[in-house]
Short mmCIF file of C-alpha atoms in Angstrom, two decimals:
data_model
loop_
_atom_site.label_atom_id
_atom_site.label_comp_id
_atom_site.label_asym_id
_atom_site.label_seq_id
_atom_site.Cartn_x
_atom_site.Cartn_y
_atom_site.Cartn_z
CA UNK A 1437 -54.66 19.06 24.88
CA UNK A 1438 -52.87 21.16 22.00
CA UNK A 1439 -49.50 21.68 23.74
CA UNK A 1440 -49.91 17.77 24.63
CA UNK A 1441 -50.38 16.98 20.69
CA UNK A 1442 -47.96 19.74 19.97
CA UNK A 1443 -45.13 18.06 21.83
CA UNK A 1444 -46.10 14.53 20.17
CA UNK A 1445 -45.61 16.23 16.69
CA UNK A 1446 -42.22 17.48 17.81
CA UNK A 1447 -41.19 14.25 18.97
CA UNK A 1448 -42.32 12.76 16.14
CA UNK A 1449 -40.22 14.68 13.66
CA UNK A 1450 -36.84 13.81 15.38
CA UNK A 1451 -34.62 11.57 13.38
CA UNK A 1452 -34.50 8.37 13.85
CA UNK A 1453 -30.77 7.23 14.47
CA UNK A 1454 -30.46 3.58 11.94
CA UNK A 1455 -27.82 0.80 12.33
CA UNK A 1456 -25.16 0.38 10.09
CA UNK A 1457 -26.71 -3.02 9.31
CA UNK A 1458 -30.57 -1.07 8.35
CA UNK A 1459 -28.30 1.54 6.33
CA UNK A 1460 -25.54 -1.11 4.06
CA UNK A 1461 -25.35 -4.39 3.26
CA UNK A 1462 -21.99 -6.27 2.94
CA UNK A 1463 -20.92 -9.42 0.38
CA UNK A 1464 -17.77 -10.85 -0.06
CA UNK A 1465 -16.92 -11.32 -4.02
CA UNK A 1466 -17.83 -14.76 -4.96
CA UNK A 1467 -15.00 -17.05 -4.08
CA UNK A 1468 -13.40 -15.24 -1.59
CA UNK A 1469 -12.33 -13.91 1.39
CA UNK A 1470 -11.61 -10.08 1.02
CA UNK A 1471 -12.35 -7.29 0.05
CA UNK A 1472 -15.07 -6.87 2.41
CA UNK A 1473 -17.64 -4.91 -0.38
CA UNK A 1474 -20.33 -2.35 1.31
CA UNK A 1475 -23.03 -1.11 -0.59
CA UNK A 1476 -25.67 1.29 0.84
CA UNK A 1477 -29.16 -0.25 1.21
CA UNK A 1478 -30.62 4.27 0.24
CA UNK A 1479 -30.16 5.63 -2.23
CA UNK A 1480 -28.28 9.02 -1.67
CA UNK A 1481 -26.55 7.61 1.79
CA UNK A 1482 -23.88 10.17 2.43
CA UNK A 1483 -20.19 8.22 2.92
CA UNK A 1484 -18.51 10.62 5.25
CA UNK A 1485 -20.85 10.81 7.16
CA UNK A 1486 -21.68 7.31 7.45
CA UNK A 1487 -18.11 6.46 7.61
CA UNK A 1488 -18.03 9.36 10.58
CA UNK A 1489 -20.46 7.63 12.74
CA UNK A 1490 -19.26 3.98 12.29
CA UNK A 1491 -15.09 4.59 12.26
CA UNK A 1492 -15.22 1.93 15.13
CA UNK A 1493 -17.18 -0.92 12.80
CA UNK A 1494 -14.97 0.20 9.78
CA UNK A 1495 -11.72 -0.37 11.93
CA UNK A 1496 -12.54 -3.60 13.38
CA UNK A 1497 -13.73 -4.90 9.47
CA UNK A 1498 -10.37 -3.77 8.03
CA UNK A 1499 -8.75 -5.69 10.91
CA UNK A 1500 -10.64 -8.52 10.01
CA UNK A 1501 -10.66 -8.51 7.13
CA UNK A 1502 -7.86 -7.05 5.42
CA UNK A 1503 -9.75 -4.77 2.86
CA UNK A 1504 -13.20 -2.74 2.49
CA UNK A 1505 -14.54 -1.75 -0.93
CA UNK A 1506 -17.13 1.10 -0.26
CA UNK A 1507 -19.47 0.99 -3.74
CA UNK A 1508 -22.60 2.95 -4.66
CA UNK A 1509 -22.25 5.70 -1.64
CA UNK A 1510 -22.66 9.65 -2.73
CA UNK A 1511 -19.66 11.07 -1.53
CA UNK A 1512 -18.33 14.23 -3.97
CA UNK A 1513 -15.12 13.41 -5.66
CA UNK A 1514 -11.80 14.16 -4.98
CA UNK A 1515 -12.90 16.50 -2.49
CA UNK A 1516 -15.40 14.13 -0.52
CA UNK A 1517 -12.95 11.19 -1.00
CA UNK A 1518 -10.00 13.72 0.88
CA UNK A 1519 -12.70 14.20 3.66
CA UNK A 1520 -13.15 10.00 3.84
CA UNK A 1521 -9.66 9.74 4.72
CA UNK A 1522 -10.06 12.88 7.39
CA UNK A 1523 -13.02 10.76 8.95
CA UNK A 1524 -11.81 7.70 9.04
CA UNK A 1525 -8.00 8.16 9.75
CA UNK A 1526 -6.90 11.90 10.12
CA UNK A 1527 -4.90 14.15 7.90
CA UNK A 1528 -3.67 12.07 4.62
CA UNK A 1529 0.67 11.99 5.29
CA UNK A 1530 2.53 12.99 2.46
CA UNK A 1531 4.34 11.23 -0.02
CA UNK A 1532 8.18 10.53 1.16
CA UNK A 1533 11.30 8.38 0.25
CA UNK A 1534 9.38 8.22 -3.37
CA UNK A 1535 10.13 5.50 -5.70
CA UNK A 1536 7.41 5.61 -8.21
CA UNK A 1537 6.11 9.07 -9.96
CA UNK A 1538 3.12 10.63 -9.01
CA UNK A 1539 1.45 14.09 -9.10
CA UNK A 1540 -0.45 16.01 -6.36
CA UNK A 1541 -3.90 16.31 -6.93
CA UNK A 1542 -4.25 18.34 -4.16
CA UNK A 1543 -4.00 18.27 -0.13
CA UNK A 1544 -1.70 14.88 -0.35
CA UNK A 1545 -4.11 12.83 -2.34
CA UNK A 1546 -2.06 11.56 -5.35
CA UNK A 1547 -2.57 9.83 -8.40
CA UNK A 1548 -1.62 6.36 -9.01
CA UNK A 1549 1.83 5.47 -10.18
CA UNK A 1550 2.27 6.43 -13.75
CA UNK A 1551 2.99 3.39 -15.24
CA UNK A 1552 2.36 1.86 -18.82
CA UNK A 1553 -1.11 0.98 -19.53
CA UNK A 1554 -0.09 -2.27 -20.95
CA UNK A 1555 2.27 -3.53 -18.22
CA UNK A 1556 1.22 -4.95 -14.76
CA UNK A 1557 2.25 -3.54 -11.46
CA UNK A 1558 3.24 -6.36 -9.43
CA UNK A 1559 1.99 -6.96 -6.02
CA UNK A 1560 3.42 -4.53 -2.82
CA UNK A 1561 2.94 -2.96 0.16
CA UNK A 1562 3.12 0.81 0.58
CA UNK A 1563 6.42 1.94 1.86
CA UNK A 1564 7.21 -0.62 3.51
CA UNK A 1565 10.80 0.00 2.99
CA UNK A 1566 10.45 3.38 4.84
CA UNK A 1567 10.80 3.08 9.21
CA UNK A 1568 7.99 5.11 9.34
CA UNK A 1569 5.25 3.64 6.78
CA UNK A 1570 1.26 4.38 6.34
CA UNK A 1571 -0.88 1.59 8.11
CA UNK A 1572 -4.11 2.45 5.87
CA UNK A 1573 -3.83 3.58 1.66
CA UNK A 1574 -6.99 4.64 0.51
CA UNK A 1575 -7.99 4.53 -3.41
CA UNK A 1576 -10.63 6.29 -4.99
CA UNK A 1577 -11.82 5.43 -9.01
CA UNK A 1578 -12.35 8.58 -10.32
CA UNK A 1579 -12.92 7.14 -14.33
CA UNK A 1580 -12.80 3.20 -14.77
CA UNK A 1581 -11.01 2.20 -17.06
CA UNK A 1582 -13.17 0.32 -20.36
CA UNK A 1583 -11.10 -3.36 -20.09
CA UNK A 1584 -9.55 -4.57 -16.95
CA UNK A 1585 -7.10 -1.82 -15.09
CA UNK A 1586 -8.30 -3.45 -11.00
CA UNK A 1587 -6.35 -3.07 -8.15
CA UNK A 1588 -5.68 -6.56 -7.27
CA UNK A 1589 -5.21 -7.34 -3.59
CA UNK A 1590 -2.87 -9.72 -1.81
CA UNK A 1591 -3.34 -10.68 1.95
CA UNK A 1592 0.08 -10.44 3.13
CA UNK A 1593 -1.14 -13.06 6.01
CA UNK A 1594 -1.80 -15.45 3.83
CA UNK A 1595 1.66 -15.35 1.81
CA UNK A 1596 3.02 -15.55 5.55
CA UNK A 1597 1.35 -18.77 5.98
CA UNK A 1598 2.37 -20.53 2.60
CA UNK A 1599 5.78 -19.72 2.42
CA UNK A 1600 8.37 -22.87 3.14
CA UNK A 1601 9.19 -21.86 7.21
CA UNK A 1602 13.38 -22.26 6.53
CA UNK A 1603 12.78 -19.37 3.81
CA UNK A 1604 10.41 -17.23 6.64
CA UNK A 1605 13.16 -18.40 9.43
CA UNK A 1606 15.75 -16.86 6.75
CA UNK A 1607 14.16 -13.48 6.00
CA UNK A 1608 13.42 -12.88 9.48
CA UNK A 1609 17.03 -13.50 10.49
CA UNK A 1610 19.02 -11.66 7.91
CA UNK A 1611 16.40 -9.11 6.74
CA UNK A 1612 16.43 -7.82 2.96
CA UNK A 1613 18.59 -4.96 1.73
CA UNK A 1614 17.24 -2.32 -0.51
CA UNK A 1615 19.73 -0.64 -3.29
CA UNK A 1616 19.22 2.17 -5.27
CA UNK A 1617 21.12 3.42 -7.79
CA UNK A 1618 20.31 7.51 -8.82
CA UNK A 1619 21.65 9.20 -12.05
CA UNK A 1620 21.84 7.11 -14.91
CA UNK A 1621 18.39 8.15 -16.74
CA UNK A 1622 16.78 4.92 -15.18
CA UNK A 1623 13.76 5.49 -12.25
CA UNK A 1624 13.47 8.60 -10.23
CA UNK A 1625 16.25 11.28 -9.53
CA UNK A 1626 17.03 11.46 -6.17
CA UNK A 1627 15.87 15.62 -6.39
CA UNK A 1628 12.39 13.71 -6.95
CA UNK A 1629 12.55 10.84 -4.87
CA UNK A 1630 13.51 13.15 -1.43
CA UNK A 1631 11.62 16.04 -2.23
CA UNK A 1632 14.62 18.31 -2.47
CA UNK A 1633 17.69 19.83 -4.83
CA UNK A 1634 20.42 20.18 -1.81
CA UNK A 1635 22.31 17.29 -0.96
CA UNK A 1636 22.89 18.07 2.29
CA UNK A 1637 19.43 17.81 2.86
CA UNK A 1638 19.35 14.03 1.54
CA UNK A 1639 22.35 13.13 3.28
CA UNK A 1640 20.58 14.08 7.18
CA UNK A 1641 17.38 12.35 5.84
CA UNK A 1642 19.54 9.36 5.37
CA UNK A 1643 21.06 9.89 8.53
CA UNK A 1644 17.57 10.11 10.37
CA UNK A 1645 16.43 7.21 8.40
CA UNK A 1646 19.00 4.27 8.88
CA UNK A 1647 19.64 4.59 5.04
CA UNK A 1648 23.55 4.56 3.97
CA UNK A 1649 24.44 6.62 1.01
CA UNK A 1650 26.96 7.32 -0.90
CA UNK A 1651 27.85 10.14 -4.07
CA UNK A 1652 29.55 8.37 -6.85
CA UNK A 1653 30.12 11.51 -9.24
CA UNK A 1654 28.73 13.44 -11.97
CA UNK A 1655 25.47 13.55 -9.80
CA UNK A 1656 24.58 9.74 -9.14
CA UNK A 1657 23.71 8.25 -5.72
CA UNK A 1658 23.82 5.06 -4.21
CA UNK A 1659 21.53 4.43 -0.64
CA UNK A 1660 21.33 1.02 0.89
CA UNK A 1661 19.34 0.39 4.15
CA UNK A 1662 18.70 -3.29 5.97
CA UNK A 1663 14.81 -3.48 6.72
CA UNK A 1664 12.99 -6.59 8.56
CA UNK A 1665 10.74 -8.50 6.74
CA UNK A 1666 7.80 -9.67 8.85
CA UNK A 1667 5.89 -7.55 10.71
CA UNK A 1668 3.56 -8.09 14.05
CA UNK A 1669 0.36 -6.30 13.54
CA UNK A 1670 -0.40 -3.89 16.69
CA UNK A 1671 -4.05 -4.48 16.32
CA UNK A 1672 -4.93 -8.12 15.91
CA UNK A 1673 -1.23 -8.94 17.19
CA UNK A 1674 -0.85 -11.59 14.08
CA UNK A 1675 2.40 -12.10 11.72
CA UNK A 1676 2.45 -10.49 8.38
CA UNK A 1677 4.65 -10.51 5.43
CA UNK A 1678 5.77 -6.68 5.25
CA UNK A 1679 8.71 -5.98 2.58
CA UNK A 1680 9.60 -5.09 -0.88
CA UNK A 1681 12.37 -7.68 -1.02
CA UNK A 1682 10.49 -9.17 -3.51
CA UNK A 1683 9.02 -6.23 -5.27
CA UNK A 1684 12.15 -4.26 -5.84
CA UNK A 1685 14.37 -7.40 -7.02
CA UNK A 1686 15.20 -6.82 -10.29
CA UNK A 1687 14.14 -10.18 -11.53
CA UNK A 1688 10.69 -9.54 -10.89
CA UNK A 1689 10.71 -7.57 -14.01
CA UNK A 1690 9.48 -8.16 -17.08
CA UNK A 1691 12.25 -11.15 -18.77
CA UNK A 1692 12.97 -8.57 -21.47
CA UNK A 1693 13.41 -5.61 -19.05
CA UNK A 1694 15.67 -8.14 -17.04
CA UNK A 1695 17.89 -8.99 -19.71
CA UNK A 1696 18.28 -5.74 -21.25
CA UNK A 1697 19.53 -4.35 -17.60
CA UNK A 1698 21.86 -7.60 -16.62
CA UNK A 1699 23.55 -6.16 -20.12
CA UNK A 1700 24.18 -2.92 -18.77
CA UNK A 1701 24.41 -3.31 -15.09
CA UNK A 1702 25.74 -5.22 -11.85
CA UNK A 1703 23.16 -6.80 -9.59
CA UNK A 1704 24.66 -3.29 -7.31
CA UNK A 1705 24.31 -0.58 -9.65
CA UNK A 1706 20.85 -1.68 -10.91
CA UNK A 1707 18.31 1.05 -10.39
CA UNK A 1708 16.65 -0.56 -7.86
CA UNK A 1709 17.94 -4.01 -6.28
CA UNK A 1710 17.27 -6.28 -3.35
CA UNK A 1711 19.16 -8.83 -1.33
CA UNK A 1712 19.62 -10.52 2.15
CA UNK A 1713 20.43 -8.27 4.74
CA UNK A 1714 23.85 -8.86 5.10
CA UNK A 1715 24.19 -8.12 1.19
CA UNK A 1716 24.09 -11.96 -0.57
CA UNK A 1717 22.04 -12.69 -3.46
CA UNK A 1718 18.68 -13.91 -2.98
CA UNK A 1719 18.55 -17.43 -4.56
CA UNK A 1720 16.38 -17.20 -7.76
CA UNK A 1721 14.60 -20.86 -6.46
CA UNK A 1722 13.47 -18.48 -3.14
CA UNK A 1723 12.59 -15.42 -5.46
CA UNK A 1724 10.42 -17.80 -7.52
CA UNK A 1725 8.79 -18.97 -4.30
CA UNK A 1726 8.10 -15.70 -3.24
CA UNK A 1727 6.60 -14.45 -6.05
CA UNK A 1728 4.56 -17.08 -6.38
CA UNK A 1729 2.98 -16.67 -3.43
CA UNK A 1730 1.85 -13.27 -3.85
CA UNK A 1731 0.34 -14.35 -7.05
CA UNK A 1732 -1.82 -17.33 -5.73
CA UNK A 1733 -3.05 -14.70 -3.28
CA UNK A 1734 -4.70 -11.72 -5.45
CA UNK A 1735 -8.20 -11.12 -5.43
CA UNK A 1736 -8.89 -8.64 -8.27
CA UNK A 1737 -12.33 -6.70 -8.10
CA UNK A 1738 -13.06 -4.29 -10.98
CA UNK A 1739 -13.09 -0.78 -10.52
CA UNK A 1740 -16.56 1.18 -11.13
CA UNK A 1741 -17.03 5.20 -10.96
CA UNK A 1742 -16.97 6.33 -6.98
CA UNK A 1743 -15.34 3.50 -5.49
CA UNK A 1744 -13.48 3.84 -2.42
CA UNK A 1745 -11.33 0.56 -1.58
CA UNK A 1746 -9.80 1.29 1.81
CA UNK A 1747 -6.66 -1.29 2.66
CA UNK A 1748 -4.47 -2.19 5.84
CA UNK A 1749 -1.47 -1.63 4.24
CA UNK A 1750 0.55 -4.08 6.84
CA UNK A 1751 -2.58 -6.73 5.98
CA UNK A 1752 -2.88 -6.18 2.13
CA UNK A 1753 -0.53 -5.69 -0.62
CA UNK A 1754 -1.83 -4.27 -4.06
CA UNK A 1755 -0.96 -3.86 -7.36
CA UNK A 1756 -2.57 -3.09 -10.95
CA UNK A 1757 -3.56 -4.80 -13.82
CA UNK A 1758 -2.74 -3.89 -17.29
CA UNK A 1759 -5.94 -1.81 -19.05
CA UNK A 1760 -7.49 -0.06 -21.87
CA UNK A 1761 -8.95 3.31 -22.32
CA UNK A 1762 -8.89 6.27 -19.91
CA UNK A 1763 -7.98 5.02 -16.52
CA UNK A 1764 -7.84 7.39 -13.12
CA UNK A 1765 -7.21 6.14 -9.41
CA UNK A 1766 -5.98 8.55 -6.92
CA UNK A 1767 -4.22 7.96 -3.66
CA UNK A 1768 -4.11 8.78 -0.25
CA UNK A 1769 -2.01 7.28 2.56
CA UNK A 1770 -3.24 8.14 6.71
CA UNK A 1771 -2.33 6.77 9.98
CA UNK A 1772 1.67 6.62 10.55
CA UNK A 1773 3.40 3.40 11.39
CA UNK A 1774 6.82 3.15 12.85
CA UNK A 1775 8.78 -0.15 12.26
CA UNK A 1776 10.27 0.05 15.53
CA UNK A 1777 6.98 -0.47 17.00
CA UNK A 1778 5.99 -3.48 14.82
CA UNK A 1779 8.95 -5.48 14.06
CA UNK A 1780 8.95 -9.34 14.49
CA UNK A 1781 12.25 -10.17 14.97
CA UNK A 1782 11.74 -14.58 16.48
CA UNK A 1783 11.10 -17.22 16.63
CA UNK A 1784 8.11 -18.29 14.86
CA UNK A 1785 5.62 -19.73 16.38
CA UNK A 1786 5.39 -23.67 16.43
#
């Protein structure tokens, strides 16, 4: 009779294996369809290894749904936030073909782009300009910022489906051209934007990388490289709207930022520049369109301490809003996309 009660106490000390649904609830912010918000139902609830145990759930939300904001979970920083992105995607891929500063925090997690605390970052995806481009970015709030500073979110489905179809049929035809302009003082040197001092070094990455280039003297570098514009997701198999076309046009600018380079520059030589594939300007009437689009589509939640919001990068643009007081978001990018895989290149469907 003891070893019989015996083995009943052993059995009855195992641990009990919960659901994801007894372990977090999930709410979508009033109003709206993403992000996807999960909040732990325990206190304490450990996020990597939660994460660990339900990648599968996690990867058919984001699918779904775009975007996941993981709130309230213990997780450890930096550190715990680096081992997230291990459990959910893999190693974190490093930070290439740069056009924005940022600093290594450490093991390819970055901080956010340094930008002006007073000045919005508009709406993008991540490297979308680059033939091989992160599926997933991960952000992490390390200190929230005391006035507004979210990363607004922009379902890049969504823009797909309200655009006019003769501008979609256009883009998807012709493609966008990306131009940038190195050496003048303006945006990143092209030492910091490729990662290296040696030219030769640039040239064979443009090489690799469909990108043409071209020295101009006394240090300065133009590159130019035709990229598609929509993209066919290879989960869910829908359309998306997958470029910086708009992004990188210089008219997206602030007005006085616009004028003061249209003084100095040709639409070419600008710092960074976008237009049709084959190298016409992009009508202002379709530029307005665009942005427009991405701007009816943002769905901003504010940042608190610990957040994680986890994105498909090919579903979800992002951007930032303008803030006060301290403000500190790092980065992380996982799971390597190639556009050759992904490219939509016609016709749409009816």
């Amino acid at each position: 009779m003891k070893d019989a009660l015996s083995g009943l106490g052993a059995r009855s000390r195992r641990p009990v294996k919960l659901s994801r649904t007894e372990l977090v609830t999930t709410r979508l912010p009033e109003g709206e369809d993403c992000p996807l918000i999960l909040e732990p139902r325990v206190e304490g609830l450990e996020l990597v290894q939660w994460a660990g145990e339900n990648r599968a759930y996690l990867e058919e939300e984001l699918a779904r749904v775009g975007g996941l904001m993981l709130r309230g979970f213990r997780m450890g920083g930096v550190d715990g936030f680096a081992d997230f992105v291990r459990a959910t995607s893999g190693a974190p891929l490093p930070y290439t073909e740069r056009s924005s500063p940022r600093e290594v925090v450490k093991d390819q997690i970055y901080t956010s782009t340094s930008h002006p605390s007073d000045q919005e970052i508009f709406p993008h995806t991540e490297q979308s300009y680059n033939l091989t481009f992160p599926q997933k970015i991960y952000f992490h709030c390390v200190t929230a910022p005391t006035e507004a500073g979210a990363t607004p979110i922009t379902s890049t489905r969504r823009i797909l489906r309200e655009l006019p179809r003769d501008v979609v049929e256009r883009f998807v035809a012709r493609g966008y051209r990306y131009v940038r302009n190195f050496g003048d003082g303006l945006g990143l040197s092209w030492q910091e934007a490729f990662q290296t001092t040696e030219r030769a070094e640039v040239e064979q990455y443009c090489r690799d990388s469909q990108i043409d280039f071209q020295w101009l003297g006394q240090g300065r570098l133009r590159t130019s490289q035709r990229r598609p514009c929509v993209a066919r997701h290879p989960t869910t198999g829908e359309l998306a709207w997958f470029n910086h076309a708009t992004f990188f046009h210089v008219s997206t600018l602030p007005a006085p930022l616009v004028a003061h380079l249209r003084s100095l520059y040709a639409e070419e030589e600008m710092p960074n520049n976008t237009f049709y594939g084959d190298g016409a300007p992009i009508e202002p009437e379709v530029l307005e369109l665009l942005r427009a689009a991405y701007l009816r589509a943002r769905v901003a939640v504010p940042w608190q301490v610990g957040d994680v919001l986890l994105l498909d990068n090919m579903l979800m643009g992002h951007g930032r809003q303008p803030f006060k007081g301290e403000r500190k978001v790092v980065v992380a990018m996982a799971d390597p996309r190639r556009w050759a895989d992904v490219v939509f290149d016609g016709p749409l469907p009816a």
